[in-house]
Amino acid sequence: MSPGTIATIGILLLIFLFLLRMPVAYVMALIGFFGFAYMTSVQGALSILGKDFWVMFSSYSLTVIPMFVFMGTIAFYSGMGGRLYHVAYRFLGHLPGGLAIATCYACAAFGACCGSTNAGAAAMGKVTLPEMRKYNYDSSLATACVASAGSLAILIPPSTIFIIYGVLVEESIGKLFAAGILPGILLATLFALVVYIICRQNPKLGPPGPKFPWKERVASLSGVVEMLALFLLVMGGLFVGWFTPTEAGAAGAAGALIIALLRRTLSWQGFLDSLADTTRISAMVFIIVTGATIFGHFMAVTRVPFDLSEWVGGLEVSPNVIMGFIIFGYLIAGCFMDSLAMVTLTVPVLYPLILKLGFDSIWFGVIIVLVAEMGVITPPVGINVYVIKGVAQDVPLETIFRGILPFLIALIVCAAILIAFPEIALFLPRFITK
Amino acid sequence: MVFFERMVRSLSQICDWIAQAAVVAMLSLVVGNILLRIVWKPILGTYDIAGFIGAILIGFAIAYCALEKGHIQVELLVARLPGRAQGIIGSITGILSMGIFSLVTWQCIVLANDMRRVGEVSMSAHISFYPYIYGIAFGCGLLCMVILIDLIKSLVKVIKG
């Protein structure tokens, strides 16, 4: 059998086992091991198993994950999301659909302290949905808005997806973080625009909230100070070159802890829960990245990623059209797969092609995060929608998914804008030294 | 079976507490290194030690994560099938999962033995690698036990329907 045929059989088996509910990381390790053993030798495959688990688990560059996850869980349990919403609500709540617009920007701000979409959606859902309900917001608009905007947490740094992408393609995590800032602000604005247009057309869907006097608005700004302080500490340290990404994560987690202690917003139980969440999320991420690494060895020996890049790169089609197809493929795959699994599985295969087509690897990291965001809100396995369903249990899943479409269009528009103007993503990374 | 499950659950929980302590240790080490670098001199071997703490953190957390169904799986198809079919599929995937993690456990032990024999140590802190690799092997072995519990439950589903 040719290497291409073996790789195809491996990929089909992989999909088959995914559908049998076998954990994604285990499947990737299993198929990667057998594929590598078939292509090289059983002894070689056995030795990469032990080595990969040791190398990945003890990797200094991956220690950034538990640190940023810890920062996010402290922000979650200490109620930072609520204070951010409080500010956005006072400034924007009086506009048509103002509470939902405030939700979009509050989610973006919370993304600056938290790098996981689930935590973003859960934290903001708990705070924003009761308010929107109080002002008779359409439940489909309200839930879909927070499910979608919750995904901003992985575009605005820190972000677990950027870290994993950076590790997979050996790209600077600091530069990737910087690349997410402007597209994150752009996407938050596109989400806000979607809400505004919907509510202008049908004001009943999002009636305006109360208008607050400027004195009260300015007074509420203290809720943003802590987020700004954390963001400046983490990103400032990376921009200036004081910190490695792991150090930035640890400094951010320590900063979040100090803020929570000073504000007395984190109970002992909250602290223990944030630790427990950190180990659970970190274990889940590490094992999937390790599984993807083993699977990547198998793919590499079949040379499929390189053959694919040669073949597609040789087509007389514009690279942007090919990128359009890649994004479309991700959109479809994201309907059936978890975003994290999708990224770890596909990036090693597609990366040589991306370079061959002449795209910038930092820019592609931002595109990958955008498609991951699409994946967390598209039916039937959009994880953020399930998180919001957990918060608003009386709202049927279909109602939430029905409201998702305009936000999905905003994500696609954002990707198109980034294809047309890559500088939006590439401008800030130039200032990062590490 | 009840005793075995209780034992694995308790052991996994204890290991997760150790992993949680490792999070605090890593945070303290990295922040301590930043502060000492500013006021005096950096802690020698911080990168190595942080990596070792990471190995303990993840190695000791994977079993409890599996017990809490934290590892990502695609819930699209199997959840809609009748109980016995779910049991059959769970048994097959359980055997495959046990198989791969038994191999990982074994190979981590082999690697640790090799490192111990040649006396390999880290670059800057000169700390031996092998105890941490045994730690990962222990975590993977415990994960096998968690998978075994699910496998037994699936087999019971097949028999009882």
XYZ file of C-alpha atoms in Angstrom, chain A residues 198-371:
174
model
C -31.489 43.337 14.370
C -32.919 45.607 17.061
C -33.312 48.587 14.716
C -35.371 46.391 12.394
C -37.455 44.952 15.211
C -37.179 47.020 18.411
C -39.279 44.498 20.354
C -36.390 42.020 20.240
C -34.089 44.238 22.314
C -35.819 47.169 24.044
C -33.469 49.877 25.357
C -32.530 49.798 29.028
C -32.343 52.804 31.372
C -30.030 55.735 30.548
C -27.530 56.404 33.320
C -26.182 59.878 34.160
C -22.521 60.499 33.292
C -21.597 60.680 36.969
C -22.786 57.130 37.491
C -21.096 55.956 34.300
C -17.734 57.374 35.286
C -18.086 55.929 38.791
C -18.646 52.458 37.307
C -15.283 52.586 35.506
C -13.512 51.166 38.560
C -14.796 47.779 37.332
C -12.565 48.074 34.258
C -9.436 49.102 36.140
C -8.619 45.588 37.355
C -9.079 44.120 33.871
C -6.877 46.830 32.366
C -4.249 46.305 35.061
C -4.131 42.558 34.353
C -4.095 43.068 30.595
C -1.302 45.647 30.812
C 0.694 43.387 33.126
C 0.416 40.379 30.815
C 0.597 42.019 27.389
C 2.823 44.888 28.512
C 5.322 42.377 29.909
C 5.277 40.482 26.625
C 5.472 43.645 24.468
C 8.430 45.054 26.394
C 10.142 41.671 26.571
C 10.172 41.363 30.367
C 8.312 38.057 30.384
C 8.276 34.766 28.559
C 4.656 33.662 27.884
C 4.772 31.300 30.902
C 5.968 34.150 33.102
C 3.217 36.380 31.703
C 0.670 33.681 32.575
C 2.040 33.259 36.094
C 2.176 37.042 36.607
C -1.417 37.310 35.316
C -2.613 34.528 37.628
C -0.827 36.085 40.606
C -2.254 39.494 39.652
C -5.795 38.096 39.375
C -5.347 36.406 42.763
C -4.106 39.607 44.409
C -6.990 41.652 42.929
C -9.506 39.030 44.100
C -7.999 39.009 47.604
C -7.906 42.801 47.843
C -11.507 43.056 46.660
C -12.478 40.100 48.883
C -14.358 38.558 45.967
C -12.781 35.096 46.019
C -13.877 32.677 48.740
C -11.696 29.769 49.881
C -14.113 27.431 48.090
C -13.819 29.585 44.955
C -10.032 29.308 45.157
C -10.216 25.511 45.495
C -12.710 25.325 42.619
C -10.442 27.443 40.413
C -7.544 25.069 41.173
C -9.689 22.006 40.417
C -10.854 23.547 37.115
C -7.250 24.396 36.243
C -6.024 20.807 36.625
C -9.035 19.397 34.756
C -8.761 21.813 31.797
C -4.957 21.557 31.653
C -5.067 17.735 31.657
C -7.656 17.788 28.881
C -5.571 20.191 26.762
C -2.224 18.442 27.348
C -3.491 14.979 26.552
C -5.110 16.160 23.319
C -1.954 18.012 22.244
C 0.105 14.891 23.030
C -2.319 12.691 21.067
C -2.089 15.135 18.147
C 1.712 15.045 18.333
C 1.743 11.239 18.037
C -0.752 11.412 15.175
C 1.410 14.141 13.602
C 4.413 11.755 13.560
C 2.320 9.256 11.615
C 1.160 11.929 9.152
C 4.737 13.160 8.722
C 6.122 9.734 7.795
C 3.369 9.273 5.197
C 4.413 12.700 3.790
C 0.743 13.477 3.178
C 0.927 17.087 4.518
C 3.819 17.832 2.137
C 2.244 16.033 -0.845
C -1.002 17.900 -0.147
C 0.833 21.220 -0.088
C 2.658 20.343 -3.332
C -0.560 19.352 -5.057
C -2.757 22.246 -3.891
C 0.133 24.695 -4.237
C 0.497 23.630 -7.881
C -3.145 24.404 -8.737
C -3.690 27.524 -10.795
C -6.126 29.010 -8.310
C -5.723 32.161 -6.240
C -4.406 31.406 -2.708
C -7.305 33.451 -1.292
C -9.801 31.134 -3.028
C -8.001 28.122 -1.530
C -8.109 29.857 1.870
C -11.853 30.342 1.345
C -12.230 26.582 0.793
C -10.098 25.827 3.860
C -12.295 28.081 6.017
C -15.420 26.465 4.551
C -13.967 23.022 5.349
C -13.300 24.136 8.922
C -16.830 25.517 9.190
C -18.253 22.110 8.233
C -15.784 20.150 10.408
C -16.542 22.489 13.327
C -20.179 21.408 13.198
C -19.184 17.876 14.187
C -15.955 18.255 16.163
C -14.763 20.070 19.219
C -12.735 23.131 18.171
C -9.662 22.199 20.191
C -9.587 18.707 18.699
C -10.155 20.113 15.215
C -7.253 22.545 15.539
C -4.769 20.034 16.964
C -5.707 17.473 14.348
C -5.678 19.667 11.239
C -2.992 22.302 11.814
C -0.015 19.912 11.431
C -1.564 18.603 8.187
C -2.430 22.002 6.681
C 0.502 24.077 7.913
C 2.964 23.204 5.091
C 0.245 24.129 2.576
C -0.367 27.476 4.281
C 3.326 28.363 4.051
C 3.500 27.134 0.454
C 0.587 29.402 -0.475
C 2.527 32.335 0.961
C 0.320 33.093 3.965
C 1.849 34.413 7.170
C 1.816 31.846 9.992
C 0.801 34.448 12.616
C -2.059 35.592 10.390
C -3.181 31.977 9.891
C -3.187 31.572 13.687
C -5.829 34.309 13.858
C -7.854 32.602 11.104
C -7.600 29.314 13.033
C -8.981 31.031 16.138
C -11.846 32.489 14.082
C -12.786 29.052 12.714
